[in-house]
């Protein structure tokens, strides 16, 4: 076979491989950007959902504080128990008749203490999860930033070669 023909076939083979690799590189780069955008949107929705949930919990906490104040006022003689309206039939039924108020007070105190312990456990767990994920997210951000810098260095190395190739191809097509 003619040496120029062999050289041309090799050149065409290299060009074909380059076309495939450049196309794949462009597609993978665009896909990475799309995935990062989707991850940002997912993260924003997750954070909004969590802040909404925490706002709901804070509101319910305020309501619970107010309920504690009302009970304390009742026990301090601030209001007449008969004039207080209950929040539901279950509460009314529980206090009607000859209920042993001492037993109810003792059970309520124990129950509220248990609730406090449970709330503290859940609050500590939420703080622990937040700190754990915060560390993981911060580490991932550092690694993604480093990866982006490496990719940018590679792009800077590749860019002059692509410019040179585009010029040589343009000159070659002008000479034909």
PDB file of C-alpha atoms in Angstrom:
ATOM      1  CA  UNK A   1       0.000   0.000   0.000  1.00  0.00           C
ATOM      2  CA  UNK A   2       1.078   3.560  -0.717  1.00  0.00           C
ATOM      3  CA  UNK A   3       2.807   5.210   2.321  1.00  0.00           C
ATOM      4  CA  UNK A   4       0.664   8.327   1.856  1.00  0.00           C
ATOM      5  CA  UNK A   5      -2.462   6.163   1.788  1.00  0.00           C
ATOM      6  CA  UNK A   6      -1.405   4.423   5.000  1.00  0.00           C
ATOM      7  CA  UNK A   7      -0.661   7.754   6.614  1.00  0.00           C
ATOM      8  CA  UNK A   8      -4.032   9.121   5.447  1.00  0.00           C
ATOM      9  CA  UNK A   9      -5.884   6.048   6.802  1.00  0.00           C
ATOM     10  CA  UNK A  10      -4.082   6.463  10.124  1.00  0.00           C
ATOM     11  CA  UNK A  11      -4.956  10.167  10.157  1.00  0.00           C
ATOM     12  CA  UNK A  12      -8.607   9.394   9.383  1.00  0.00           C
ATOM     13  CA  UNK A  13      -8.657   6.747  12.113  1.00  0.00           C
ATOM     14  CA  UNK A  14      -7.215   9.235  14.616  1.00  0.00           C
ATOM     15  CA  UNK A  15      -9.749  11.858  13.501  1.00  0.00           C
ATOM     16  CA  UNK A  16     -12.616   9.380  13.861  1.00  0.00           C
ATOM     17  CA  UNK A  17     -11.431   8.495  17.366  1.00  0.00           C
ATOM     18  CA  UNK A  18     -11.064  12.184  18.183  1.00  0.00           C
ATOM     19  CA  UNK A  19     -14.595  12.907  16.964  1.00  0.00           C
ATOM     20  CA  UNK A  20     -15.955  10.128  19.175  1.00  0.00           C
ATOM     21  CA  UNK A  21     -13.942  11.216  22.219  1.00  0.00           C
ATOM     22  CA  UNK A  22     -14.737  14.935  21.809  1.00  0.00           C
ATOM     23  CA  UNK A  23     -18.440  14.196  21.372  1.00  0.00           C
ATOM     24  CA  UNK A  24     -18.389  11.947  24.427  1.00  0.00           C
ATOM     25  CA  UNK A  25     -16.440  14.577  26.417  1.00  0.00           C
ATOM     26  CA  UNK A  26     -18.918  17.330  25.493  1.00  0.00           C
ATOM     27  CA  UNK A  27     -21.922  15.139  26.307  1.00  0.00           C
ATOM     28  CA  UNK A  28     -20.480  13.951  29.622  1.00  0.00           C
ATOM     29  CA  UNK A  29     -19.551  17.516  30.582  1.00  0.00           C
ATOM     30  CA  UNK A  30     -23.067  18.758  29.773  1.00  0.00           C
ATOM     31  CA  UNK A  31     -24.585  15.812  31.683  1.00  0.00           C
ATOM     32  CA  UNK A  32     -22.435  16.580  34.721  1.00  0.00           C
ATOM     33  CA  UNK A  33     -23.630  20.195  34.665  1.00  0.00           C
ATOM     34  CA  UNK A  34     -27.247  19.036  34.352  1.00  0.00           C
ATOM     35  CA  UNK A  35     -26.810  16.606  37.239  1.00  0.00           C
ATOM     36  CA  UNK A  36     -25.255  19.325  39.383  1.00  0.00           C
ATOM     37  CA  UNK A  37     -28.155  21.668  38.611  1.00  0.00           C
ATOM     38  CA  UNK A  38     -30.665  18.925  39.475  1.00  0.00           C
ATOM     39  CA  UNK A  39     -28.765  18.170  42.704  1.00  0.00           C
ATOM     40  CA  UNK A  40     -28.896  21.865  43.628  1.00  0.00           C
ATOM     41  CA  UNK A  41     -32.648  21.927  43.002  1.00  0.00           C
ATOM     42  CA  UNK A  42     -33.124  18.715  45.025  1.00  0.00           C
ATOM     43  CA  UNK A  43     -31.010  20.111  47.858  1.00  0.00           C
ATOM     44  CA  UNK A  44     -32.964  23.377  47.861  1.00  0.00           C
ATOM     45  CA  UNK A  45     -36.270  21.464  48.002  1.00  0.00           C
ATOM     46  CA  UNK A  46     -34.936  19.238  50.772  1.00  0.00           C
ATOM     47  CA  UNK A  47     -33.773  22.268  52.784  1.00  0.00           C
ATOM     48  CA  UNK A  48     -37.098  24.044  52.240  1.00  0.00           C
ATOM     49  CA  UNK A  49     -38.980  20.937  53.326  1.00  0.00           C
ATOM     50  CA  UNK A  50     -36.831  20.654  56.436  1.00  0.00           C
ATOM     51  CA  UNK A  51     -37.185  24.343  57.342  1.00  0.00           C
ATOM     52  CA  UNK A  52     -40.948  24.110  56.775  1.00  0.00           C
ATOM     53  CA  UNK A  53     -41.067  21.066  59.033  1.00  0.00           C
ATOM     54  CA  UNK A  54     -38.994  22.815  61.704  1.00  0.00           C
ATOM     55  CA  UNK A  55     -41.236  25.904  61.480  1.00  0.00           C
ATOM     56  CA  UNK A  56     -44.245  23.639  62.050  1.00  0.00           C
ATOM     57  CA  UNK A  57     -42.535  22.083  65.068  1.00  0.00           C
ATOM     58  CA  UNK A  58     -41.661  25.536  66.450  1.00  0.00           C
ATOM     59  CA  UNK A  59     -45.281  26.665  66.044  1.00  0.00           C
ATOM     60  CA  UNK A  60     -46.529  23.552  67.822  1.00  0.00           C
ATOM     61  CA  UNK A  61     -43.955  24.227  70.544  1.00  0.00           C
ATOM     62  CA  UNK A  62     -45.384  27.724  71.040  1.00  0.00           C
ATOM     63  CA  UNK A  63     -48.863  26.219  71.303  1.00  0.00           C
ATOM     64  CA  UNK A  64     -47.584  23.732  73.886  1.00  0.00           C
ATOM     65  CA  UNK A  65     -45.996  26.576  75.891  1.00  0.00           C
ATOM     66  CA  UNK A  66     -49.349  28.364  75.912  1.00  0.00           C
ATOM     67  CA  UNK A  67     -51.098  25.199  77.105  1.00  0.00           C
ATOM     68  CA  UNK A  68     -48.593  24.918  79.961  1.00  0.00           C
ATOM     69  CA  UNK A  69     -49.265  28.560  80.911  1.00  0.00           C
ATOM     70  CA  UNK A  70     -53.038  27.968  80.959  1.00  0.00           C
ATOM     71  CA  UNK A  71     -52.675  24.945  83.224  1.00  0.00           C
ATOM     72  CA  UNK A  72     -50.303  26.860  85.534  1.00  0.00           C
ATOM     73  CA  UNK A  73     -52.806  29.753  85.688  1.00  0.00           C
ATOM     74  CA  UNK A  74     -55.590  27.324  86.537  1.00  0.00           C
ATOM     75  CA  UNK A  75     -53.495  25.793  89.307  1.00  0.00           C
ATOM     76  CA  UNK A  76     -52.629  29.275  90.601  1.00  0.00           C
ATOM     77  CA  UNK A  77     -56.331  30.091  90.766  1.00  0.00           C
ATOM     78  CA  UNK A  78     -56.165  32.530  87.880  1.00  0.00           C
ATOM     79  CA  UNK A  79     -59.212  31.167  86.083  1.00  0.00           C
ATOM     80  CA  UNK A  80     -62.284  29.231  86.995  1.00  0.00           C
ATOM     81  CA  UNK A  81     -61.937  25.628  85.795  1.00  0.00           C
ATOM     82  CA  UNK A  82     -65.610  25.506  84.821  1.00  0.00           C
ATOM     83  CA  UNK A  83     -65.165  28.438  82.428  1.00  0.00           C
ATOM     84  CA  UNK A  84     -62.301  26.788  80.549  1.00  0.00           C
ATOM     85  CA  UNK A  85     -63.286  25.117  77.322  1.00  0.00           C
ATOM     86  CA  UNK A  86     -61.562  21.928  76.395  1.00  0.00           C
ATOM     87  CA  UNK A  87     -59.984  21.305  73.003  1.00  0.00           C
ATOM     88  CA  UNK A  88     -61.846  18.056  72.441  1.00  0.00           C
ATOM     89  CA  UNK A  89     -64.478  15.613  73.674  1.00  0.00           C
ATOM     90  CA  UNK A  90     -61.809  13.218  74.917  1.00  0.00           C
ATOM     91  CA  UNK A  91     -60.446  15.810  77.335  1.00  0.00           C
ATOM     92  CA  UNK A  92     -63.959  16.717  78.530  1.00  0.00           C
ATOM     93  CA  UNK A  93     -64.876  13.084  79.075  1.00  0.00           C
ATOM     94  CA  UNK A  94     -61.701  12.441  81.021  1.00  0.00           C
ATOM     95  CA  UNK A  95     -62.359  15.278  83.478  1.00  0.00           C
ATOM     96  CA  UNK A  96     -66.118  14.771  83.878  1.00  0.00           C
ATOM     97  CA  UNK A  97     -67.631  12.985  86.837  1.00  0.00           C
ATOM     98  CA  UNK A  98     -65.744  12.031  89.960  1.00  0.00           C
ATOM     99  CA  UNK A  99     -62.322  11.641  88.365  1.00  0.00           C
ATOM    100  CA  UNK A 100     -59.482  11.177  90.793  1.00  0.00           C
ATOM    101  CA  UNK A 101     -57.688  14.466  90.127  1.00  0.00           C
ATOM    102  CA  UNK A 102     -54.676  13.398  92.158  1.00  0.00           C
ATOM    103  CA  UNK A 103     -54.202  10.337  89.971  1.00  0.00           C
ATOM    104  CA  UNK A 104     -54.651  12.438  86.824  1.00  0.00           C
ATOM    105  CA  UNK A 105     -52.136  14.997  88.120  1.00  0.00           C
ATOM    106  CA  UNK A 106     -49.586  12.279  88.946  1.00  0.00           C
ATOM    107  CA  UNK A 107     -50.025  10.537  85.569  1.00  0.00           C
ATOM    108  CA  UNK A 108     -49.874  13.848  83.713  1.00  0.00           C
ATOM    109  CA  UNK A 109     -46.670  14.833  85.509  1.00  0.00           C
ATOM    110  CA  UNK A 110     -45.052  11.477  84.681  1.00  0.00           C
ATOM    111  CA  UNK A 111     -46.244  11.621  81.099  1.00  0.00           C
ATOM    112  CA  UNK A 112     -44.998  15.188  80.594  1.00  0.00           C
ATOM    113  CA  UNK A 113     -41.616  14.237  82.096  1.00  0.00           C
ATOM    114  CA  UNK A 114     -41.400  11.298  79.686  1.00  0.00           C
ATOM    115  CA  UNK A 115     -42.328  13.609  76.818  1.00  0.00           C
ATOM    116  CA  UNK A 116     -39.541  16.005  77.844  1.00  0.00           C
ATOM    117  CA  UNK A 117     -37.005  13.169  77.823  1.00  0.00           C
ATOM    118  CA  UNK A 118     -38.237  11.959  74.448  1.00  0.00           C
ATOM    119  CA  UNK A 119     -38.107  15.511  73.016  1.00  0.00           C
ATOM    120  CA  UNK A 120     -34.563  15.955  74.280  1.00  0.00           C
ATOM    121  CA  UNK A 121     -33.504  12.652  72.704  1.00  0.00           C
ATOM    122  CA  UNK A 122     -35.066  13.626  69.374  1.00  0.00           C
ATOM    123  CA  UNK A 123     -33.545  17.110  69.494  1.00  0.00           C
ATOM    124  CA  UNK A 124     -30.099  15.646  70.179  1.00  0.00           C
ATOM    125  CA  UNK A 125     -30.575  13.155  67.339  1.00  0.00           C
ATOM    126  CA  UNK A 126     -31.584  15.944  64.962  1.00  0.00           C
ATOM    127  CA  UNK A 127     -28.540  18.002  65.982  1.00  0.00           C
ATOM    128  CA  UNK A 128     -26.295  14.957  65.528  1.00  0.00           C
ATOM    129  CA  UNK A 129     -27.728  14.267  62.066  1.00  0.00           C
ATOM    130  CA  UNK A 130     -27.367  17.908  61.089  1.00  0.00           C
ATOM    131  CA  UNK A 131     -23.716  17.992  62.180  1.00  0.00           C
ATOM    132  CA  UNK A 132     -22.986  14.664  60.484  1.00  0.00           C
ATOM    133  CA  UNK A 133     -24.538  15.711  57.179  1.00  0.00           C
ATOM    134  CA  UNK A 134     -23.016  19.170  57.445  1.00  0.00           C
ATOM    135  CA  UNK A 135     -19.535  17.620  57.677  1.00  0.00           C
ATOM    136  CA  UNK A 136     -20.275  15.261  54.787  1.00  0.00           C
ATOM    137  CA  UNK A 137     -21.697  18.037  52.617  1.00  0.00           C
ATOM    138  CA  UNK A 138     -18.788  20.349  53.393  1.00  0.00           C
ATOM    139  CA  UNK A 139     -16.286  17.589  52.536  1.00  0.00           C
ATOM    140  CA  UNK A 140     -18.144  16.831  49.303  1.00  0.00           C
ATOM    141  CA  UNK A 141     -18.128  20.534  48.421  1.00  0.00           C
ATOM    142  CA  UNK A 142     -14.365  20.680  48.955  1.00  0.00           C
ATOM    143  CA  UNK A 143     -13.882  17.617  46.751  1.00  0.00           C
ATOM    144  CA  UNK A 144     -16.232  18.949  44.057  1.00  0.00           C
ATOM    145  CA  UNK A 145     -14.378  22.283  44.054  1.00  0.00           C
ATOM    146  CA  UNK A 146     -11.045  20.450  43.705  1.00  0.00           C
ATOM    147  CA  UNK A 147     -12.478  18.288  40.910  1.00  0.00           C
ATOM    148  CA  UNK A 148     -13.791  21.393  39.117  1.00  0.00           C
ATOM    149  CA  UNK A 149     -10.344  22.986  39.330  1.00  0.00           C
ATOM    150  CA  UNK A 150      -8.695  19.851  37.903  1.00  0.00           C
ATOM    151  CA  UNK A 151     -11.254  19.754  35.084  1.00  0.00           C
ATOM    152  CA  UNK A 152     -10.565  23.431  34.363  1.00  0.00           C
ATOM    153  CA  UNK A 153      -6.810  22.753  34.191  1.00  0.00           C
ATOM    154  CA  UNK A 154      -7.474  19.920  31.760  1.00  0.00           C
ATOM    155  CA  UNK A 155      -9.721  22.180  29.682  1.00  0.00           C
ATOM    156  CA  UNK A 156      -6.962  24.805  29.546  1.00  0.00           C
ATOM    157  CA  UNK A 157      -4.515  22.168  28.317  1.00  0.00           C
ATOM    158  CA  UNK A 158      -6.996  20.911  25.742  1.00  0.00           C
ATOM    159  CA  UNK A 159      -8.171  24.290  24.433  1.00  0.00           C
ATOM    160  CA  UNK A 160      -4.996  25.312  22.546  1.00  0.00           C
ATOM    161  CA  UNK A 161      -4.800  21.860  20.991  1.00  0.00           C
ATOM    162  CA  UNK A 162      -8.406  22.117  19.781  1.00  0.00           C
ATOM    163  CA  UNK A 163      -7.783  25.623  18.439  1.00  0.00           C
ATOM    164  CA  UNK A 164      -4.663  24.398  16.665  1.00  0.00           C
ATOM    165  CA  UNK A 165      -6.581  21.436  15.237  1.00  0.00           C
ATOM    166  CA  UNK A 166      -9.435  23.654  14.047  1.00  0.00           C
ATOM    167  CA  UNK A 167      -6.964  25.986  12.323  1.00  0.00           C
ATOM    168  CA  UNK A 168      -5.071  23.145  10.691  1.00  0.00           C
ATOM    169  CA  UNK A 169      -8.341  21.629   9.476  1.00  0.00           C
ATOM    170  CA  UNK A 170      -9.464  25.020   8.149  1.00  0.00           C
ATOM    171  CA  UNK A 171      -6.130  25.511   6.372  1.00  0.00           C
ATOM    172  CA  UNK A 172      -6.320  21.971   5.001  1.00  0.00           C
ATOM    173  CA  UNK A 173      -9.791  22.553   3.601  1.00  0.00           C
ATOM    174  CA  UNK A 174      -8.645  25.814   1.991  1.00  0.00           C
ATOM    175  CA  UNK A 175      -5.738  24.039   0.290  1.00  0.00           C
ATOM    176  CA  UNK A 176      -7.944  21.316  -1.201  1.00  0.00           C
TER     177      UNK A 176
END
